[in-house]
PDB file of C-alpha atoms and ligand atoms in Angstrom:
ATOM      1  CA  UNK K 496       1.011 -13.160 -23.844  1.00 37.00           C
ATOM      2  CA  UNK K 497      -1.306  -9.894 -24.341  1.00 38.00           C
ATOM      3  CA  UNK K 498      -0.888  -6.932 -21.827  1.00 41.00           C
ATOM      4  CA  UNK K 499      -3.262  -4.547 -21.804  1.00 41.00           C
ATOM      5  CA  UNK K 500      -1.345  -0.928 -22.001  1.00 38.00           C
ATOM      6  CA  UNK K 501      -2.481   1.483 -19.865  1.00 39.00           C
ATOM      7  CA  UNK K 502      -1.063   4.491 -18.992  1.00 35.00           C
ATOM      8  CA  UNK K 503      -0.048   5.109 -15.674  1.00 34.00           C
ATOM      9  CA  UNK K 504      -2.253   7.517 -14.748  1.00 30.00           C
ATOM     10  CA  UNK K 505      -5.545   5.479 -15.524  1.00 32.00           C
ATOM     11  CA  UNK K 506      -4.312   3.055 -13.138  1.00 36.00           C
ATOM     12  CA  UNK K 507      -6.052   2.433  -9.649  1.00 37.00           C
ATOM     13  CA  UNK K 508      -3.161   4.085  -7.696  1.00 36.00           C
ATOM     14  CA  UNK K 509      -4.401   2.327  -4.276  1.00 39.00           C
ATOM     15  CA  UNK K 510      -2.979   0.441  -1.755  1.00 45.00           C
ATOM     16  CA  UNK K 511      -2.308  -2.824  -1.419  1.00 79.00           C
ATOM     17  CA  UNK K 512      -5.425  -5.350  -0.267  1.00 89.00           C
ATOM     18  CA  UNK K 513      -6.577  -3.708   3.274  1.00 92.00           C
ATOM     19  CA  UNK K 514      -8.540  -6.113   5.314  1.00 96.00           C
ATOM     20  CA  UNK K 515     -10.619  -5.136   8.567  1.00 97.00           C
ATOM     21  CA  UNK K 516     -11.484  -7.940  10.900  1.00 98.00           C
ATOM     22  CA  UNK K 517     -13.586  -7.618  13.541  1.00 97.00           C
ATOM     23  CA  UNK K 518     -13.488 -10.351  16.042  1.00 97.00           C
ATOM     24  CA  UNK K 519     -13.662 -10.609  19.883  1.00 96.00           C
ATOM     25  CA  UNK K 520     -12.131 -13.897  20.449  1.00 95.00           C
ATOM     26  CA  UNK K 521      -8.638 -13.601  20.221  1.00 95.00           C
ATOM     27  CA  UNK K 522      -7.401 -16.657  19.794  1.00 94.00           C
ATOM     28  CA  UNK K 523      -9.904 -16.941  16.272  1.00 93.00           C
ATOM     29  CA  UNK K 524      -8.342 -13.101  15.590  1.00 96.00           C
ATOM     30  CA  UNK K 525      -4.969 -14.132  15.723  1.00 95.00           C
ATOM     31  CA  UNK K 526      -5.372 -17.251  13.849  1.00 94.00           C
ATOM     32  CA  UNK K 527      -6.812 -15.019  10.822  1.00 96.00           C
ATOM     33  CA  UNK K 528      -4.666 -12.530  11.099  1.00 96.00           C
ATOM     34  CA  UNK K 529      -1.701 -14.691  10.663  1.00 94.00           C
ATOM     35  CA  UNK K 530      -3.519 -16.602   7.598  1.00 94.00           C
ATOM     36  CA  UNK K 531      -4.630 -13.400   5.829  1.00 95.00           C
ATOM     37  CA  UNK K 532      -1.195 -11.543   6.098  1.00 93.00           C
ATOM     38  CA  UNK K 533       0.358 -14.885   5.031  1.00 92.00           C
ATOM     39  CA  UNK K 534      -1.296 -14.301   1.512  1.00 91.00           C
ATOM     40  CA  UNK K 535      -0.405 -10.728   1.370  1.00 89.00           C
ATOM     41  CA  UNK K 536      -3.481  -9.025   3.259  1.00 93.00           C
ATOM     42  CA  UNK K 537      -2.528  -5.960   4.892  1.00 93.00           C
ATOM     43  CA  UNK K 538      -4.619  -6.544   7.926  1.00 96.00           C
ATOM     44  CA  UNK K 539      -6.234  -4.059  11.139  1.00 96.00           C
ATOM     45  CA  UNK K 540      -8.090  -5.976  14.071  1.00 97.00           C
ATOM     46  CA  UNK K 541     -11.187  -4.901  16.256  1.00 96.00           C
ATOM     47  CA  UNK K 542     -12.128  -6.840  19.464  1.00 96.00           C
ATOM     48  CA  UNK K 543     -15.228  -4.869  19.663  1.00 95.00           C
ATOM     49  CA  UNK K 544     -17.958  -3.771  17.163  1.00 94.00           C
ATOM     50  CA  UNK K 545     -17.994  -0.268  18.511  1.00 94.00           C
ATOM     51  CA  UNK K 546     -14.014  -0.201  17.747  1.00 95.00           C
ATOM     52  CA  UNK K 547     -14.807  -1.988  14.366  1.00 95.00           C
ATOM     53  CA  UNK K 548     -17.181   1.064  13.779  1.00 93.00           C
ATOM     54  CA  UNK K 549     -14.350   3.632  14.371  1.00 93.00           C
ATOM     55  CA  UNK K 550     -11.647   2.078  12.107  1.00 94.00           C
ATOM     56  CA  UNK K 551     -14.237   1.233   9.738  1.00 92.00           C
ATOM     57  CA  UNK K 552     -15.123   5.320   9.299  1.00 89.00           C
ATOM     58  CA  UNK K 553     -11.622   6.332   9.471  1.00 88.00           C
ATOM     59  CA  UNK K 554      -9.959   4.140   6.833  1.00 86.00           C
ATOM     60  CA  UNK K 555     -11.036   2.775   3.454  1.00 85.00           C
ATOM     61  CA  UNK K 556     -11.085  -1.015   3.510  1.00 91.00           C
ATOM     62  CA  UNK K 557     -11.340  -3.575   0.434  1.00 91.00           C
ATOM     63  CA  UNK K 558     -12.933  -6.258   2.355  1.00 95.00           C
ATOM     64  CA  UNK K 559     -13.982  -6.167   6.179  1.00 97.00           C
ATOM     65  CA  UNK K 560     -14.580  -9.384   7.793  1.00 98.00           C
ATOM     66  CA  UNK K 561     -17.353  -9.330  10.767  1.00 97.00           C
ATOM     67  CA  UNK K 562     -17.979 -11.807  13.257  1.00 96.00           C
ATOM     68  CA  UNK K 563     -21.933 -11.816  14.457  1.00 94.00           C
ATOM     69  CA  UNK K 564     -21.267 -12.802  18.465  1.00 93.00           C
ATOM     70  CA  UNK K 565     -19.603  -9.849  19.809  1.00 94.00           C
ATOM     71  CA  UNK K 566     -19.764  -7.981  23.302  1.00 91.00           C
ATOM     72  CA  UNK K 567     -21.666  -4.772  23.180  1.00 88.00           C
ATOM     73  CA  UNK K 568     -23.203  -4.381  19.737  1.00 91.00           C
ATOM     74  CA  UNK K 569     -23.520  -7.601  17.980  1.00 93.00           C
ATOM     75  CA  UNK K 570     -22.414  -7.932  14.543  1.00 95.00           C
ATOM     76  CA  UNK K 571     -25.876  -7.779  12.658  1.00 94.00           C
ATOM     77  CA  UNK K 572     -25.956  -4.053  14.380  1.00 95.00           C
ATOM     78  CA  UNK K 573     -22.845  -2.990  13.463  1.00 95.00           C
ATOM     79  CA  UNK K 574     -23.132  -4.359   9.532  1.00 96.00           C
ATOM     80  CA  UNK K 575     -26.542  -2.247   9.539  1.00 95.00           C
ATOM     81  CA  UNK K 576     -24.983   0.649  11.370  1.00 94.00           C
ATOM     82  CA  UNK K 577     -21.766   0.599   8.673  1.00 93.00           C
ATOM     83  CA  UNK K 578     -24.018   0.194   5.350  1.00 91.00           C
ATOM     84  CA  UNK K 579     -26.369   3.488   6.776  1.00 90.00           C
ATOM     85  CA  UNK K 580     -22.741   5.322   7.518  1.00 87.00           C
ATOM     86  CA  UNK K 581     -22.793   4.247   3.046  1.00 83.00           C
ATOM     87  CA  UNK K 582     -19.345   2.338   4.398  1.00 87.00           C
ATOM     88  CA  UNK K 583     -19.626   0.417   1.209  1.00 83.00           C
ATOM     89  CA  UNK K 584     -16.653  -2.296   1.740  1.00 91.00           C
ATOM     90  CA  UNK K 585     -17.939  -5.856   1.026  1.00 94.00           C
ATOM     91  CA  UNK K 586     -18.627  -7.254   4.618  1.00 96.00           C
ATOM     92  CA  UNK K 587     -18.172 -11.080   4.840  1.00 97.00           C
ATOM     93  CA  UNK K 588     -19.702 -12.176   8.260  1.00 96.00           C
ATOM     94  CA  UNK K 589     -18.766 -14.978  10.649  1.00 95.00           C
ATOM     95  CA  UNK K 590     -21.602 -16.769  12.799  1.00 90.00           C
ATOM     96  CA  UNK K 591     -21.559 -19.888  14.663  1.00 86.00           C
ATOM     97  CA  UNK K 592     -24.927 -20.660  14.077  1.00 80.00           C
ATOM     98  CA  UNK K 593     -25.893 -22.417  10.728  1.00 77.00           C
ATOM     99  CA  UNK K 594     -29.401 -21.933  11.585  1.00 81.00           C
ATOM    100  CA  UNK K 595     -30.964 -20.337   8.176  1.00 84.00           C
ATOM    101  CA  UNK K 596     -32.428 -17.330   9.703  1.00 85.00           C
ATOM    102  CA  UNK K 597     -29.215 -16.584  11.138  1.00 85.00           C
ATOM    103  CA  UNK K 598     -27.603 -16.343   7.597  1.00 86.00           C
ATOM    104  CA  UNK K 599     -30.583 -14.768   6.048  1.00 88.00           C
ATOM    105  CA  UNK K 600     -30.541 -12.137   8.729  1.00 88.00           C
ATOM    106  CA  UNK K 601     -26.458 -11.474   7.998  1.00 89.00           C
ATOM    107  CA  UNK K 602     -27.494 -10.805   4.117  1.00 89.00           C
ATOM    108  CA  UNK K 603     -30.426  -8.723   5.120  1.00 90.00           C
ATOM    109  CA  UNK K 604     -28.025  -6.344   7.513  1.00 92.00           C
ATOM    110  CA  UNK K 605     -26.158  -5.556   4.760  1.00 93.00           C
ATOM    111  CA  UNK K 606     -23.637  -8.494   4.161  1.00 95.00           C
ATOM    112  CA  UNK K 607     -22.045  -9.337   0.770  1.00 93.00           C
ATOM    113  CA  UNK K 608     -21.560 -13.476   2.537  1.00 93.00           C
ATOM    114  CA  UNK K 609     -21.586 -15.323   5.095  1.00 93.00           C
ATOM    115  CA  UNK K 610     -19.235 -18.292   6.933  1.00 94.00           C
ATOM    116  CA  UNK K 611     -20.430 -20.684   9.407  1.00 93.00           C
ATOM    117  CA  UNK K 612     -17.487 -21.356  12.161  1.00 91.00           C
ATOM    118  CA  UNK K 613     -15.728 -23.800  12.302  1.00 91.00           C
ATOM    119  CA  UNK K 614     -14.355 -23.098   8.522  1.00 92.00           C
ATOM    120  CA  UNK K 615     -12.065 -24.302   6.618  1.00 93.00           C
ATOM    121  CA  UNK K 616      -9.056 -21.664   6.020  1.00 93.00           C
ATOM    122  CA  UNK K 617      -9.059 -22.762   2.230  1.00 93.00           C
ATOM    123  CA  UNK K 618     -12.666 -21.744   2.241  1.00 94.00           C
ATOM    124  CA  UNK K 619     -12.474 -18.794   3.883  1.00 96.00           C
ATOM    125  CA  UNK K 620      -9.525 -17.567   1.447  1.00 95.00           C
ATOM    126  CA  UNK K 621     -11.271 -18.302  -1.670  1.00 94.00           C
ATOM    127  CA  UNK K 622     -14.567 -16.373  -0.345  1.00 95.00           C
ATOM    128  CA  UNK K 623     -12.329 -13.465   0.758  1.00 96.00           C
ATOM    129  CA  UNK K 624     -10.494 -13.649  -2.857  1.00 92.00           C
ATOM    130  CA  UNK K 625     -13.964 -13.715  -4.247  1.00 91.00           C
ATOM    131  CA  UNK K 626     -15.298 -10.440  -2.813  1.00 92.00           C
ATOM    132  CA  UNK K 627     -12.097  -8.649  -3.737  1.00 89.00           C
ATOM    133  CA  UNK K 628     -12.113 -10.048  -7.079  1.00 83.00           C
ATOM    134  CA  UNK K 629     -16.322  -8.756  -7.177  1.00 81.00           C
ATOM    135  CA  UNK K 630     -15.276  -5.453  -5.810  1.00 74.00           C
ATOM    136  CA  UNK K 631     -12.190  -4.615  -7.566  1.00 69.00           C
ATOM    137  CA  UNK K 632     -13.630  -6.114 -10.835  1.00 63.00           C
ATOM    138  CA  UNK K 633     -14.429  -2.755 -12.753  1.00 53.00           C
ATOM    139  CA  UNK K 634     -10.508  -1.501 -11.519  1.00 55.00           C
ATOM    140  CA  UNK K 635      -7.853  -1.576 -13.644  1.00 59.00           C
ATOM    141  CA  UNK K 636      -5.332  -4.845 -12.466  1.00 75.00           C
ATOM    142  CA  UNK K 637      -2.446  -3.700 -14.243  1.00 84.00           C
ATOM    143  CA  UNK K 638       0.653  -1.646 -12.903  1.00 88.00           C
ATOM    144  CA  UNK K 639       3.157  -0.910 -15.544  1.00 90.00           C
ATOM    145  CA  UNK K 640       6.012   0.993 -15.570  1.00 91.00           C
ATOM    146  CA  UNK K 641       8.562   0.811 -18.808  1.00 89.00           C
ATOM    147  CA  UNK K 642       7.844  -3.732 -20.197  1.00 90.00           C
ATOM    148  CA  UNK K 643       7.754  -4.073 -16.179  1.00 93.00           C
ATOM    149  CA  UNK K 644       3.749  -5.089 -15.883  1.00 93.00           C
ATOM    150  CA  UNK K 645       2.242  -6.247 -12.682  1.00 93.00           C
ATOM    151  CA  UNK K 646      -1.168  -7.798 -12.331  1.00 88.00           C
ATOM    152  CA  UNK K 647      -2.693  -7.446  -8.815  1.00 83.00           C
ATOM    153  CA  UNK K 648      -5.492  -9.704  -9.716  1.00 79.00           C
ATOM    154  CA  UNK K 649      -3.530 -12.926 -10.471  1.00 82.00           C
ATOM    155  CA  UNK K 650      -0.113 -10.975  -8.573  1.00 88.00           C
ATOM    156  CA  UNK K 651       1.925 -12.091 -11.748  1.00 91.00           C
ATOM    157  CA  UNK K 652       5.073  -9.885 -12.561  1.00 95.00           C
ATOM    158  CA  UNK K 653       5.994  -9.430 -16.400  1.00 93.00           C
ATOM    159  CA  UNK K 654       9.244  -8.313 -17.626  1.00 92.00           C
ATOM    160  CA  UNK K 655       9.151  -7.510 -21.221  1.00 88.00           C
ATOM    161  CA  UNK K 656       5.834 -10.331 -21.784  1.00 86.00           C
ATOM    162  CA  UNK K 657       8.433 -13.033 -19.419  1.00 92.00           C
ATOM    163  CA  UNK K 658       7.068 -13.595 -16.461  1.00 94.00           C
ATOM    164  CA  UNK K 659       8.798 -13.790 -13.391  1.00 95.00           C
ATOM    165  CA  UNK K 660       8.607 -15.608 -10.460  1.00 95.00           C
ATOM    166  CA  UNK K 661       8.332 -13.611  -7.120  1.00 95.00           C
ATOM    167  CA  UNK K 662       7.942 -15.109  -3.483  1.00 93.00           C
ATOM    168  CA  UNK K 663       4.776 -13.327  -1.803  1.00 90.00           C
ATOM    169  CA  UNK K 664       7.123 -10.653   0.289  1.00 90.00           C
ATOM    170  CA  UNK K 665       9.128  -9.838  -2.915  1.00 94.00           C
ATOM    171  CA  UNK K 666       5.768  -9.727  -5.243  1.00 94.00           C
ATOM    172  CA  UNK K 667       4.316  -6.902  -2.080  1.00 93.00           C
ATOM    173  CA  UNK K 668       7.056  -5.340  -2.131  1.00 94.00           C
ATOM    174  CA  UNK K 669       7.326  -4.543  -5.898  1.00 96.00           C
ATOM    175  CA  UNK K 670       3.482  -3.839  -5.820  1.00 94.00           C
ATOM    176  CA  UNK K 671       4.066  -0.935  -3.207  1.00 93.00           C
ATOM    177  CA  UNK K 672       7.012   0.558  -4.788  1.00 95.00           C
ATOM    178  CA  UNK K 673       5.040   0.514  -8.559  1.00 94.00           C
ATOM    179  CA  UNK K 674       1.986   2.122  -6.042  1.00 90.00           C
ATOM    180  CA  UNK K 675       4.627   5.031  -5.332  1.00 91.00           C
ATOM    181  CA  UNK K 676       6.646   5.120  -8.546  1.00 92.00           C
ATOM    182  CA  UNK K 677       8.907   8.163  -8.513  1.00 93.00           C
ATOM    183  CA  UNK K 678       9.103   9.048  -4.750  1.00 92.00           C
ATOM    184  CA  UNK K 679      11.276   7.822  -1.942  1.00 94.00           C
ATOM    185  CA  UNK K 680       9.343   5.403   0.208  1.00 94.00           C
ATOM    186  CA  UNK K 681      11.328   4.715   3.588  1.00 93.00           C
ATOM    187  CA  UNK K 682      12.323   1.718   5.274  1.00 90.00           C
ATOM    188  CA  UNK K 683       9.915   2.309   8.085  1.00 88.00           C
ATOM    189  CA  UNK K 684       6.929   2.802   5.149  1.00 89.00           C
ATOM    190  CA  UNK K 685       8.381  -0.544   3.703  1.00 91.00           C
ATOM    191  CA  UNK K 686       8.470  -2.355   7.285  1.00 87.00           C
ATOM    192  CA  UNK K 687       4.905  -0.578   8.018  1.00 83.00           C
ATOM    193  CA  UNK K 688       3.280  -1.424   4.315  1.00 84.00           C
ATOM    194  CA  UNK K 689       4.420  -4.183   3.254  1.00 88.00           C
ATOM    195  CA  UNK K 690       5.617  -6.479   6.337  1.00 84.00           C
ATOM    196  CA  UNK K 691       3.220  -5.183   8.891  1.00 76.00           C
ATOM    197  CA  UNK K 692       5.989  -5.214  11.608  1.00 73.00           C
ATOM    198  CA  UNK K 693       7.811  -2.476  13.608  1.00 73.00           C
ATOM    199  CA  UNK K 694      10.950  -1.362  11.629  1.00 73.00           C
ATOM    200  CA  UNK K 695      13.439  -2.386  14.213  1.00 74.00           C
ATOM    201  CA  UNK K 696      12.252  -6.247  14.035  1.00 71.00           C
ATOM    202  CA  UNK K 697      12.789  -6.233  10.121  1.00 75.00           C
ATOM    203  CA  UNK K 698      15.573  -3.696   9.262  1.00 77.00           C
ATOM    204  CA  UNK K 699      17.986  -5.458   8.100  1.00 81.00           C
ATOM    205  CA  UNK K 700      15.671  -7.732   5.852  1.00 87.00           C
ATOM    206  CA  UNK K 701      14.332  -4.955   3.724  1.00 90.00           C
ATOM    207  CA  UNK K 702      18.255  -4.442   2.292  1.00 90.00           C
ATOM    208  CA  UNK K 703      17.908  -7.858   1.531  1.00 92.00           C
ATOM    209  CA  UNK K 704      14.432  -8.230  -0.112  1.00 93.00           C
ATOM    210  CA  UNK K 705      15.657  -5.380  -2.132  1.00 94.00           C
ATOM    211  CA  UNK K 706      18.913  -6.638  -3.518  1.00 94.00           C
ATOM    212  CA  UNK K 707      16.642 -10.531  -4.695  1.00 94.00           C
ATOM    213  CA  UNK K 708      14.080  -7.915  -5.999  1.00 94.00           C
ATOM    214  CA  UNK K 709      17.043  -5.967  -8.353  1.00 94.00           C
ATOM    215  CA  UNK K 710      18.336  -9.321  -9.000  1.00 93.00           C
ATOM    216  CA  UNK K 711      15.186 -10.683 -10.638  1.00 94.00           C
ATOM    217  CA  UNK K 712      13.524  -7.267 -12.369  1.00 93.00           C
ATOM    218  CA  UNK K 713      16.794  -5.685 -13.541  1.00 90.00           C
ATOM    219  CA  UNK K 714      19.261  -8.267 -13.358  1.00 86.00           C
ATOM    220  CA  UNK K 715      22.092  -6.530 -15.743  1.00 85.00           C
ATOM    221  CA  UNK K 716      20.771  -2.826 -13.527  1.00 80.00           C
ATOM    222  CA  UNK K 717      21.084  -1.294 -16.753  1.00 76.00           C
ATOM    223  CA  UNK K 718      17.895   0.766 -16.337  1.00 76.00           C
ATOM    224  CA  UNK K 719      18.908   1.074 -12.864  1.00 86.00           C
ATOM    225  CA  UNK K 720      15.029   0.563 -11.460  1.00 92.00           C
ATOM    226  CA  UNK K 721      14.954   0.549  -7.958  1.00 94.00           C
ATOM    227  CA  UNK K 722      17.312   2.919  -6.710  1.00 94.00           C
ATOM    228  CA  UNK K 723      18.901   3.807  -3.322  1.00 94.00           C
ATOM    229  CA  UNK K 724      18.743   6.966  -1.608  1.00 93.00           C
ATOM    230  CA  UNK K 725      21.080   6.632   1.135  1.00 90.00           C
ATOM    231  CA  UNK K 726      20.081   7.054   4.442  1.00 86.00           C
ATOM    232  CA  UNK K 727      16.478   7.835   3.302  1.00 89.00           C
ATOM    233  CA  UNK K 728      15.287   4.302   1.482  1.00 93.00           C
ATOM    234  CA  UNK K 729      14.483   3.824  -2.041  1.00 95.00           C
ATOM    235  CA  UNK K 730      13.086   5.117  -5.231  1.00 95.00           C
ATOM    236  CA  UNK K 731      11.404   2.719  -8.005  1.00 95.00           C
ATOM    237  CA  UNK K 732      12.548   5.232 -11.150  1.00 93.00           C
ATOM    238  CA  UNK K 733       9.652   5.397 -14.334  1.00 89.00           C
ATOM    239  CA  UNK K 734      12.225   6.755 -16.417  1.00 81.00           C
TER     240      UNK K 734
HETATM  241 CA1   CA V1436     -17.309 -13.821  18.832  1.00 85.84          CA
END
């Protein structure tokens, strides 16, 4: 197989996938949340549009995901409100009703698609993976460091044109250590970035994700890759 080479500096030196959901009902909020993070989503939650509106201008989302029946400022006003604050994320809206002027007024605020609740999660994945892919399109997919290649369209891993098989938590892991190639990224940045979860819940299986992630991208650790700074965290090396 072809791999584009890119140096590293062209490359889109972002974070990984950042989803903002806006939803009041909790139960529906959860139920996403879990979903989304389950395919590698790093994921933020408003139960209110005027809270949605504040992490909205504050961080810089991929994708946010709005639901139209909210408390306070419905969802059409807050997808209006975001595009005229030029918050340019694509906004995928949720609405109950499948009423046509219900989903033609959702595209006219301002939104990139529309669901109609109850979904089906497999449908609500692939139109979540199809704004990304839309947005991200003109970015470069590729991280590459040495014959280690990483493609965070298709999340394949390449090690000299072989490509290896990661589980989701390995495959985010890798992606945010390639993201900060060359500096020491902490187990608490680790837990925060990459499992979502306080540090003291996961400490002891970052040590481990590690050690299967040296054992499958530099099995013989004769480039020695991903190194450990003790007491610190870890260092993916470029040279
Ligand atoms: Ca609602």
């Amino acid at each position: 197989m072809v791999i584009k080479n890119r140096g590293f500096d062209s490359l889109n030196r972002n974070k990984a996938m950042r989803i903002l959901l806006v939803e009041d009902e909790k139960k529906i909020a959860r139920f996403i949340e879990r979903g989304l993070r389950a395919n590698r989503y790093v994921v933020d939650i408003a139960y209110t549009g005027e809270n949605g509106m504040e992490l909205a201008e504050i961080n810089p989302y991929d994708l946010i995901i709005l639901d139209i029946m909210l408390p306070g400022k419905d969802g059409i006003t807050i997808c209006q409100e975001l595009r005229e604050y030029k918050v340019d994320a694509p906004i995928l809206m949720l609405t109950a009703k499948s009423a046509v002027a219900e989903k033609v007024l959702a595209l006219q605020s301002g939104a990139d698609d529309y669901l109609v609740k109850p979904f089906s999660f497999e449908e609500f994945l692939a139109r979540v993976a199809a704004l990304l892919r839309r947005q991200r399109r003109e970015k470069t997919s590729f991280l590459q460091i040495g014959d280690l290649v990483l493609d965070q369209v298709s999340h394949k891993v390449f090690k000299a044109d072989k490509e290896i098989v990661l589980t989701p938590k390995e495959y985010s892991l890798l992606e945010y250590m390639m993201l900060n190639v060359d500096q020491v990224v902490t187990r608490v940045m680790i837990s925060e970035h990459v499992w979502n979860e306080d540090f003291d819940s996961i400490s002891n299986l970052i040590d481990v994700f590690i050690k299967h992630l040296r054992n499958k991208i530099d099995p013989t650790r004769d480039k020695q890759l991903i190194q450990t700074i003790r007491g610190v965290g870890y260092v993916l090396k470029s040279k």
